[in-house]
mmCIF file of C-alpha atoms and ligand atoms in Angstrom:
data_model
loop_
_atom_site.group_PDB
_atom_site.id
_atom_site.type_symbol
_atom_site.label_atom_id
_atom_site.label_comp_id
_atom_site.label_asym_id
_atom_site.label_seq_id
_atom_site.Cartn_x
_atom_site.Cartn_y
_atom_site.Cartn_z
ATOM 1 C CA UNK A 1 6.164 -167.394 98.436
ATOM 2 C CA UNK A 2 2.689 -167.463 99.852
ATOM 3 C CA UNK A 3 0.887 -164.153 99.572
ATOM 4 C CA UNK A 4 -1.468 -163.326 102.410
ATOM 5 C CA UNK A 5 -5.056 -163.107 101.265
ATOM 6 C CA UNK A 6 -6.754 -159.844 102.128
ATOM 7 C CA UNK A 7 -10.149 -160.451 103.738
ATOM 8 C CA UNK A 8 -12.656 -157.706 103.110
ATOM 9 C CA UNK A 9 -16.076 -157.825 104.724
ATOM 10 C CA UNK A 10 -17.055 -154.356 105.945
ATOM 11 C CA UNK A 11 -17.082 -151.788 103.187
ATOM 12 C CA UNK A 12 -17.685 -148.083 103.794
ATOM 13 C CA UNK A 13 -18.759 -146.153 100.724
ATOM 14 C CA UNK A 14 -18.825 -142.376 100.759
ATOM 15 C CA UNK A 15 -18.321 -139.446 98.353
ATOM 16 C CA UNK A 16 -20.592 -137.468 96.038
ATOM 17 C CA UNK A 17 -22.052 -140.561 94.307
ATOM 18 C CA UNK A 18 -22.535 -142.833 97.341
ATOM 19 C CA UNK A 19 -26.320 -142.989 96.950
ATOM 20 C CA UNK A 20 -26.224 -143.939 93.275
ATOM 21 C CA UNK A 21 -23.557 -146.508 94.048
ATOM 22 C CA UNK A 22 -25.781 -147.923 96.808
ATOM 23 C CA UNK A 23 -28.667 -148.335 94.376
ATOM 24 C CA UNK A 24 -26.518 -150.273 91.923
ATOM 25 C CA UNK A 25 -24.640 -152.335 94.499
ATOM 26 C CA UNK A 26 -27.670 -153.368 96.532
ATOM 27 C CA UNK A 27 -29.216 -154.877 93.386
ATOM 28 C CA UNK A 28 -26.091 -156.958 92.834
ATOM 29 C CA UNK A 29 -26.655 -158.893 96.091
ATOM 30 C CA UNK A 30 -23.003 -158.998 97.063
ATOM 31 C CA UNK A 31 -22.123 -161.002 100.130
ATOM 32 C CA UNK A 32 -20.495 -158.102 102.003
ATOM 33 C CA UNK A 33 -21.597 -155.634 104.633
ATOM 34 C CA UNK A 34 -21.896 -152.133 103.263
ATOM 35 C CA UNK A 35 -22.397 -148.765 104.852
ATOM 36 C CA UNK A 36 -23.257 -145.914 102.491
ATOM 37 C CA UNK A 37 -22.687 -142.571 104.177
ATOM 38 C CA UNK A 38 -22.330 -138.986 102.941
ATOM 39 C CA UNK A 39 -18.860 -137.478 103.406
ATOM 40 C CA UNK A 40 -19.788 -135.125 106.221
ATOM 41 C CA UNK A 41 -21.689 -137.800 108.117
ATOM 42 C CA UNK A 42 -19.015 -140.471 108.244
ATOM 43 C CA UNK A 43 -18.477 -141.174 111.965
ATOM 44 C CA UNK A 44 -15.509 -142.522 113.825
ATOM 45 C CA UNK A 45 -17.526 -145.691 114.344
ATOM 46 C CA UNK A 46 -17.928 -146.078 110.557
ATOM 47 C CA UNK A 47 -14.200 -145.613 110.044
ATOM 48 C CA UNK A 48 -13.246 -148.081 112.768
ATOM 49 C CA UNK A 49 -15.796 -150.609 111.489
ATOM 50 C CA UNK A 50 -14.504 -150.566 107.903
ATOM 51 C CA UNK A 51 -12.092 -153.036 106.315
ATOM 52 C CA UNK A 52 -12.342 -151.007 103.135
ATOM 53 C CA UNK A 53 -12.944 -147.323 102.448
ATOM 54 C CA UNK A 54 -14.285 -146.141 99.104
ATOM 55 C CA UNK A 55 -14.450 -142.418 98.311
ATOM 56 C CA UNK A 56 -13.007 -139.481 96.399
ATOM 57 C CA UNK A 57 -10.959 -138.277 99.366
ATOM 58 C CA UNK A 58 -10.437 -139.010 103.039
ATOM 59 C CA UNK A 59 -13.073 -137.464 105.303
ATOM 60 C CA UNK A 60 -11.936 -134.751 107.713
ATOM 61 C CA UNK A 61 -12.024 -137.196 110.623
ATOM 62 C CA UNK A 62 -10.369 -139.937 108.561
ATOM 63 C CA UNK A 63 -8.283 -142.574 110.272
ATOM 64 C CA UNK A 64 -7.106 -145.936 109.067
ATOM 65 C CA UNK A 65 -8.439 -148.001 111.987
ATOM 66 C CA UNK A 66 -8.489 -151.594 110.741
ATOM 67 C CA UNK A 67 -8.692 -150.720 107.071
ATOM 68 C CA UNK A 68 -6.832 -152.951 104.691
ATOM 69 C CA UNK A 69 -7.894 -151.303 101.483
ATOM 70 C CA UNK A 70 -8.697 -147.782 100.319
ATOM 71 C CA UNK A 71 -10.220 -147.355 96.869
ATOM 72 C CA UNK A 72 -10.242 -143.901 95.282
ATOM 73 C CA UNK A 73 -13.286 -143.067 93.170
ATOM 74 C CA UNK A 74 -11.141 -140.656 91.170
ATOM 75 C CA UNK A 75 -8.123 -141.400 89.023
ATOM 76 C CA UNK A 76 -6.038 -138.872 90.941
ATOM 77 C CA UNK A 77 -5.019 -139.945 94.439
ATOM 78 C CA UNK A 78 -3.283 -136.778 95.648
ATOM 79 C CA UNK A 79 -6.101 -136.138 98.101
ATOM 80 C CA UNK A 80 -5.088 -139.366 99.831
ATOM 81 C CA UNK A 81 -1.317 -139.024 99.499
ATOM 82 C CA UNK A 82 -0.110 -135.481 98.890
ATOM 83 C CA UNK A 83 1.191 -133.953 102.134
ATOM 84 C CA UNK A 84 -0.329 -136.829 104.113
ATOM 85 C CA UNK A 85 0.987 -139.894 105.868
ATOM 86 C CA UNK A 86 0.033 -143.241 104.375
ATOM 87 C CA UNK A 87 -0.149 -146.427 106.447
ATOM 88 C CA UNK A 88 2.289 -148.770 104.818
ATOM 89 C CA UNK A 89 0.261 -151.995 104.786
ATOM 90 C CA UNK A 90 -2.947 -150.462 103.438
ATOM 91 C CA UNK A 91 -3.570 -151.164 99.767
ATOM 92 C CA UNK A 92 -4.491 -148.075 97.725
ATOM 93 C CA UNK A 93 -6.253 -148.489 94.386
ATOM 94 C CA UNK A 94 -7.776 -145.938 92.052
ATOM 95 C CA UNK A 95 -10.629 -145.855 89.601
ATOM 96 C CA UNK A 96 -9.579 -146.398 86.029
ATOM 97 C CA UNK A 97 -12.374 -146.313 83.478
ATOM 98 C CA UNK A 98 -13.254 -144.061 80.553
ATOM 99 C CA UNK A 99 -11.408 -141.025 81.978
ATOM 100 C CA UNK A 100 -8.881 -141.025 79.135
ATOM 101 C CA UNK A 101 -11.608 -140.953 76.495
ATOM 102 C CA UNK A 102 -13.539 -138.209 78.296
ATOM 103 C CA UNK A 103 -10.430 -136.090 78.758
ATOM 104 C CA UNK A 104 -9.535 -136.580 75.095
ATOM 105 C CA UNK A 105 -12.939 -135.281 74.044
ATOM 106 C CA UNK A 106 -12.565 -132.322 76.392
ATOM 107 C CA UNK A 107 -9.148 -131.399 74.951
ATOM 108 C CA UNK A 108 -10.203 -131.943 71.360
ATOM 109 C CA UNK A 109 -13.314 -129.815 71.791
ATOM 110 C CA UNK A 110 -11.218 -126.795 72.842
ATOM 111 C CA UNK A 111 -8.435 -127.371 70.330
ATOM 112 C CA UNK A 112 -10.885 -127.715 67.426
ATOM 113 C CA UNK A 113 -12.943 -124.764 68.604
ATOM 114 C CA UNK A 114 -9.789 -122.702 68.392
ATOM 115 C CA UNK A 115 -8.527 -124.087 65.078
ATOM 116 C CA UNK A 116 -11.951 -123.759 63.453
ATOM 117 C CA UNK A 117 -12.384 -120.221 64.759
ATOM 118 C CA UNK A 118 -15.753 -120.741 66.447
ATOM 119 C CA UNK A 119 -15.442 -117.515 68.428
ATOM 120 C CA UNK A 120 -14.332 -115.557 65.385
ATOM 121 C CA UNK A 121 -17.294 -116.783 63.329
ATOM 122 C CA UNK A 122 -19.755 -116.145 66.134
ATOM 123 C CA UNK A 123 -18.500 -112.571 66.168
ATOM 124 C CA UNK A 124 -18.741 -112.136 62.365
ATOM 125 C CA UNK A 125 -22.213 -113.649 62.398
ATOM 126 C CA UNK A 126 -23.327 -111.180 65.035
ATOM 127 C CA UNK A 127 -22.163 -108.422 62.661
ATOM 128 C CA UNK A 128 -23.755 -110.115 59.582
ATOM 129 C CA UNK A 129 -20.327 -110.248 57.984
ATOM 130 C CA UNK A 130 -19.311 -112.773 55.344
ATOM 131 C CA UNK A 131 -15.605 -113.180 55.904
ATOM 132 C CA UNK A 132 -13.408 -116.224 55.441
ATOM 133 C CA UNK A 133 -10.713 -116.999 57.955
ATOM 134 C CA UNK A 134 -9.033 -120.252 56.971
ATOM 135 C CA UNK A 135 -9.450 -123.004 59.588
ATOM 136 C CA UNK A 136 -6.198 -124.678 60.622
ATOM 137 C CA UNK A 137 -5.905 -128.469 60.164
ATOM 138 C CA UNK A 138 -5.186 -130.295 63.394
ATOM 139 C CA UNK A 139 -2.574 -132.546 61.716
ATOM 140 C CA UNK A 140 -0.301 -129.556 61.392
ATOM 141 C CA UNK A 141 -0.356 -128.856 65.108
ATOM 142 C CA UNK A 142 2.514 -129.831 67.363
ATOM 143 C CA UNK A 143 0.907 -131.198 70.470
ATOM 144 C CA UNK A 144 2.950 -132.105 73.526
ATOM 145 C CA UNK A 145 1.321 -134.243 76.208
ATOM 146 C CA UNK A 146 2.805 -134.181 79.705
ATOM 147 C CA UNK A 147 2.213 -137.549 81.336
ATOM 148 C CA UNK A 148 2.097 -140.772 79.342
ATOM 149 C CA UNK A 149 0.029 -142.848 81.780
ATOM 150 C CA UNK A 150 -3.479 -144.182 81.204
ATOM 151 C CA UNK A 151 -4.948 -140.726 80.481
ATOM 152 C CA UNK A 152 -2.023 -139.335 78.473
ATOM 153 C CA UNK A 153 -1.940 -142.432 76.277
ATOM 154 C CA UNK A 154 -5.626 -142.216 75.489
ATOM 155 C CA UNK A 155 -5.258 -138.550 74.602
ATOM 156 C CA UNK A 156 -2.370 -139.465 72.288
ATOM 157 C CA UNK A 157 -4.458 -142.225 70.698
ATOM 158 C CA UNK A 158 -7.323 -139.875 69.905
ATOM 159 C CA UNK A 159 -4.995 -137.194 68.545
ATOM 160 C CA UNK A 160 -3.171 -139.797 66.472
ATOM 161 C CA UNK A 161 -6.460 -140.955 64.939
ATOM 162 C CA UNK A 162 -6.867 -137.401 63.568
ATOM 163 C CA UNK A 163 -3.414 -137.378 62.034
ATOM 164 C CA UNK A 164 -1.527 -135.614 64.823
ATOM 165 C CA UNK A 165 1.922 -136.868 65.825
ATOM 166 C CA UNK A 166 1.759 -136.285 69.552
ATOM 167 C CA UNK A 167 4.953 -135.945 71.560
ATOM 168 C CA UNK A 168 4.968 -137.227 75.137
ATOM 169 C CA UNK A 169 6.953 -136.011 78.118
ATOM 170 C CA UNK A 170 7.391 -138.348 81.074
ATOM 171 C CA UNK A 171 9.731 -139.065 83.950
ATOM 172 C CA UNK A 172 11.517 -141.901 82.171
ATOM 173 C CA UNK A 173 10.976 -140.987 78.531
ATOM 174 C CA UNK A 174 9.940 -144.613 77.835
ATOM 175 C CA UNK A 175 8.279 -145.089 74.431
ATOM 176 C CA UNK A 176 4.486 -145.477 74.496
ATOM 177 C CA UNK A 177 1.993 -146.311 71.736
ATOM 178 C CA UNK A 178 0.554 -143.462 69.640
ATOM 179 C CA UNK A 179 3.283 -141.007 70.624
ATOM 180 C CA UNK A 180 5.664 -140.174 67.797
ATOM 181 C CA UNK A 181 8.274 -139.819 70.531
ATOM 182 C CA UNK A 182 8.419 -139.627 74.302
ATOM 183 C CA UNK A 183 11.143 -137.536 75.877
ATOM 184 C CA UNK A 184 12.224 -137.485 79.516
ATOM 185 C CA UNK A 185 11.531 -134.288 81.453
ATOM 186 C CA UNK A 186 15.239 -133.424 81.264
ATOM 187 C CA UNK A 187 14.936 -133.137 77.454
ATOM 188 C CA UNK A 188 11.549 -131.464 77.315
ATOM 189 C CA UNK A 189 13.041 -128.053 76.485
ATOM 190 C CA UNK A 190 13.912 -129.346 72.984
ATOM 191 C CA UNK A 191 10.293 -130.140 72.131
ATOM 192 C CA UNK A 192 8.665 -127.209 73.907
ATOM 193 C CA UNK A 193 9.853 -124.536 71.496
ATOM 194 C CA UNK A 194 7.853 -126.109 68.682
ATOM 195 C CA UNK A 195 4.710 -126.745 70.715
ATOM 196 C CA UNK A 196 1.430 -125.295 69.485
ATOM 197 C CA UNK A 197 -0.334 -126.966 72.408
ATOM 198 C CA UNK A 198 0.697 -128.420 75.732
ATOM 199 C CA UNK A 199 -1.707 -130.770 77.458
ATOM 200 C CA UNK A 200 -0.997 -131.506 81.107
ATOM 201 C CA UNK A 201 -2.247 -134.857 82.422
ATOM 202 C CA UNK A 202 0.273 -135.139 85.273
ATOM 203 C CA UNK A 203 -0.750 -136.291 88.728
ATOM 204 C CA UNK A 204 0.046 -134.108 91.742
ATOM 205 C CA UNK A 205 3.067 -135.409 93.639
ATOM 206 C CA UNK A 206 6.016 -133.864 95.461
ATOM 207 C CA UNK A 207 7.868 -133.767 92.130
ATOM 208 C CA UNK A 208 5.078 -132.198 90.094
ATOM 209 C CA UNK A 209 4.020 -129.545 92.632
ATOM 210 C CA UNK A 210 4.330 -126.180 90.787
ATOM 211 C CA UNK A 211 6.161 -127.980 88.003
ATOM 212 C CA UNK A 212 4.782 -125.578 85.376
ATOM 213 C CA UNK A 213 6.677 -122.529 86.520
ATOM 214 C CA UNK A 214 8.302 -119.437 84.987
ATOM 215 C CA UNK A 215 11.146 -121.457 83.559
ATOM 216 C CA UNK A 216 8.714 -123.827 81.847
ATOM 217 C CA UNK A 217 6.411 -121.186 80.390
ATOM 218 C CA UNK A 218 9.333 -119.091 79.209
ATOM 219 C CA UNK A 219 10.081 -121.785 76.609
ATOM 220 C CA UNK A 220 6.682 -121.565 74.955
ATOM 221 C CA UNK A 221 5.937 -119.333 72.026
ATOM 222 C CA UNK A 222 2.304 -118.370 71.846
ATOM 223 C CA UNK A 223 1.090 -121.877 72.699
ATOM 224 C CA UNK A 224 -2.207 -123.192 74.000
ATOM 225 C CA UNK A 225 -1.979 -124.710 77.487
ATOM 226 C CA UNK A 226 -4.625 -127.197 78.614
ATOM 227 C CA UNK A 227 -4.643 -128.404 82.211
ATOM 228 C CA UNK A 228 -6.618 -131.586 82.851
ATOM 229 C CA UNK A 229 -4.139 -132.953 85.419
ATOM 230 C CA UNK A 230 -4.059 -131.183 88.730
ATOM 231 C CA UNK A 231 -4.190 -127.464 89.492
ATOM 232 C CA UNK A 232 -1.306 -127.417 91.949
ATOM 233 C CA UNK A 233 1.117 -128.650 89.286
ATOM 234 C CA UNK A 234 0.914 -125.094 87.928
ATOM 235 C CA UNK A 235 2.364 -121.976 89.500
ATOM 236 C CA UNK A 236 -0.568 -119.609 88.927
ATOM 237 C CA UNK A 237 1.577 -116.466 89.062
ATOM 238 C CA UNK A 238 3.838 -117.918 86.383
ATOM 239 C CA UNK A 239 0.837 -118.788 84.198
ATOM 240 C CA UNK A 240 -0.596 -115.273 84.487
ATOM 241 C CA UNK A 241 2.782 -113.858 83.628
ATOM 242 C CA UNK A 242 3.048 -116.213 80.635
ATOM 243 C CA UNK A 243 -0.382 -115.087 79.403
ATOM 244 C CA UNK A 244 0.699 -111.494 79.741
ATOM 245 C CA UNK A 245 3.917 -112.090 77.817
ATOM 246 C CA UNK A 246 2.134 -114.231 75.230
ATOM 247 C CA UNK A 247 4.210 -117.304 75.900
ATOM 248 C CA UNK A 248 0.756 -118.747 76.412
ATOM 249 C CA UNK A 249 -1.890 -117.597 73.955
ATOM 250 C CA UNK A 250 -4.804 -119.468 75.470
ATOM 251 C CA UNK A 251 -5.153 -121.423 78.710
ATOM 252 C CA UNK A 252 -7.925 -123.994 79.092
ATOM 253 C CA UNK A 253 -8.126 -124.900 82.758
ATOM 254 C CA UNK A 254 -10.279 -127.624 84.273
ATOM 255 C CA UNK A 255 -8.357 -128.001 87.540
ATOM 256 C CA UNK A 256 -7.117 -125.486 90.086
ATOM 257 C CA UNK A 257 -4.882 -125.348 93.122
ATOM 258 C CA UNK A 258 -7.888 -124.558 95.254
ATOM 259 C CA UNK A 259 -11.312 -125.717 94.135
ATOM 260 C CA UNK A 260 -13.763 -124.092 93.749
ATOM 261 C CA UNK A 261 -11.608 -121.357 92.214
ATOM 262 C CA UNK A 262 -11.666 -118.285 94.492
ATOM 263 C CA UNK A 263 -14.146 -115.656 93.423
ATOM 264 C CA UNK A 264 -11.420 -113.003 93.307
ATOM 265 C CA UNK A 265 -9.011 -115.053 91.168
ATOM 266 C CA UNK A 266 -7.778 -112.987 88.177
ATOM 267 C CA UNK A 267 -8.177 -116.109 86.030
ATOM 268 C CA UNK A 268 -11.986 -115.769 85.928
ATOM 269 C CA UNK A 269 -11.988 -112.565 83.921
ATOM 270 C CA UNK A 270 -8.904 -113.134 81.828
ATOM 271 C CA UNK A 271 -9.803 -112.836 78.118
ATOM 272 C CA UNK A 272 -7.452 -115.684 77.164
ATOM 273 C CA UNK A 273 -8.464 -118.142 79.840
ATOM 274 C CA UNK A 274 -11.238 -120.707 79.624
ATOM 275 C CA UNK A 275 -12.393 -122.113 82.943
ATOM 276 C CA UNK A 276 -14.407 -125.253 83.574
ATOM 277 C CA UNK A 277 -15.206 -126.607 87.065
ATOM 278 C CA UNK A 278 -13.274 -129.902 87.103
ATOM 279 C CA UNK A 279 -15.587 -131.718 84.711
ATOM 280 C CA UNK A 280 -13.282 -133.131 82.049
ATOM 281 C CA UNK A 281 -13.570 -136.655 83.487
ATOM 282 C CA UNK A 282 -16.317 -137.107 86.027
ATOM 283 C CA UNK A 283 -16.657 -140.573 87.517
ATOM 284 C CA UNK A 284 -20.046 -142.072 86.681
ATOM 285 C CA UNK A 285 -21.698 -144.238 89.368
ATOM 286 C CA UNK A 286 -21.933 -147.173 86.945
ATOM 287 C CA UNK A 287 -18.263 -147.108 86.037
ATOM 288 C CA UNK A 288 -17.320 -146.480 89.667
ATOM 289 C CA UNK A 289 -19.154 -149.639 90.744
ATOM 290 C CA UNK A 290 -17.700 -151.669 87.883
ATOM 291 C CA UNK A 291 -14.132 -150.705 88.713
ATOM 292 C CA UNK A 292 -14.689 -151.156 92.451
ATOM 293 C CA UNK A 293 -16.141 -154.661 91.980
ATOM 294 C CA UNK A 294 -13.395 -155.747 89.597
ATOM 295 C CA UNK A 295 -10.770 -154.519 92.045
ATOM 296 C CA UNK A 296 -12.480 -156.304 94.943
ATOM 297 C CA UNK A 297 -12.575 -159.526 92.943
ATOM 298 C CA UNK A 298 -8.908 -159.277 92.070
ATOM 299 C CA UNK A 299 -7.993 -158.619 95.697
ATOM 300 C CA UNK A 300 -9.999 -161.588 96.924
ATOM 301 C CA UNK A 301 -8.711 -163.912 94.226
ATOM 302 C CA UNK A 302 -5.174 -162.708 94.699
ATOM 303 C CA UNK A 303 -4.912 -161.631 91.074
ATOM 304 C CA UNK A 304 -2.721 -158.797 89.787
ATOM 305 C CA UNK A 305 -4.280 -155.407 90.510
ATOM 306 C CA UNK A 306 -3.588 -153.126 87.585
ATOM 307 C CA UNK A 307 -5.043 -150.050 89.270
ATOM 308 C CA UNK A 308 -2.900 -150.367 92.383
ATOM 309 C CA UNK A 309 -1.227 -147.092 93.338
ATOM 310 C CA UNK A 310 2.478 -146.906 94.059
ATOM 311 C CA UNK A 311 2.187 -144.887 97.267
ATOM 312 C CA UNK A 312 5.867 -143.960 97.195
ATOM 313 C CA UNK A 313 5.642 -142.516 93.691
ATOM 314 C CA UNK A 314 2.274 -140.997 94.553
ATOM 315 C CA UNK A 315 0.298 -142.194 91.523
HETATM 316 C C1 GLV B 1 -10.657 -136.459 88.788
HETATM 317 O O1 GLV B 1 -10.019 -135.459 88.804
HETATM 318 C C2 GLV B 1 -10.136 -137.735 89.130
HETATM 319 O O2 GLV B 1 -9.148 -137.812 89.862
HETATM 320 O O3 GLV B 1 -10.701 -138.721 88.658
#
């Protein structure tokens, strides 16, 4: 069967890093027409001109026009797909680069901080007290990773290298490298009771919206919960309740249903909540350009596109 070649000439680049991307791309002397525009200045003319749209999210005035390709500068594509209509014949791709490594370092930093008692020792130091509290080895921790995709697998790999036997939870339960086992969501209850930590790397889709609810948290016993997936996969009320009841001992949250987190959110002041402003895996301009150019090349040469999004699944 002959596959139709996608012709891309006019490329609209927007989003927080559009200027840095322009600097790198213009040096590369690529035989394409580019427009680099900040998100709030993208005009209807820009959108109708573009064959390809590159950005973190659709602009407010977004429309598909003649676009054949949309490339997300983030790994998550919910801003393009969740509660939105997608035009069937438009290819959607996402940036895949060192996110998994960055997210692993983020998770490890908070897990080790906890196991090594950094806060406890800072407190004793401030009191000039010499007191030993035995650090806990990470190998002895049961760590459950929700999502066994590119990010989840990298997290598992890094944990594994430190002697952890990570358990994965996914839709299918298909085995993946570095996980001692992967269970389907329907069997997750069995592994949750033993969890010292739960790391959420799930994308936001219709199925994962408020997935971490009362019923989920109720199964935990004093566990750490790290959210590096998407905020709206968590029911915030249920999380607060779980913190109160000690099902969750510590929550490390990098993503929130609404970002920035509202100033009056009770999460800010909660003694057992650590908040970071969606920084666990920021896209760097260099990696963004690299992934964009590789994807463009694969499209033009009709090669398999590994970072193509399944718009029906939503990730
Ligand atoms: C960040 O959250 C991303 O989607 O890459």
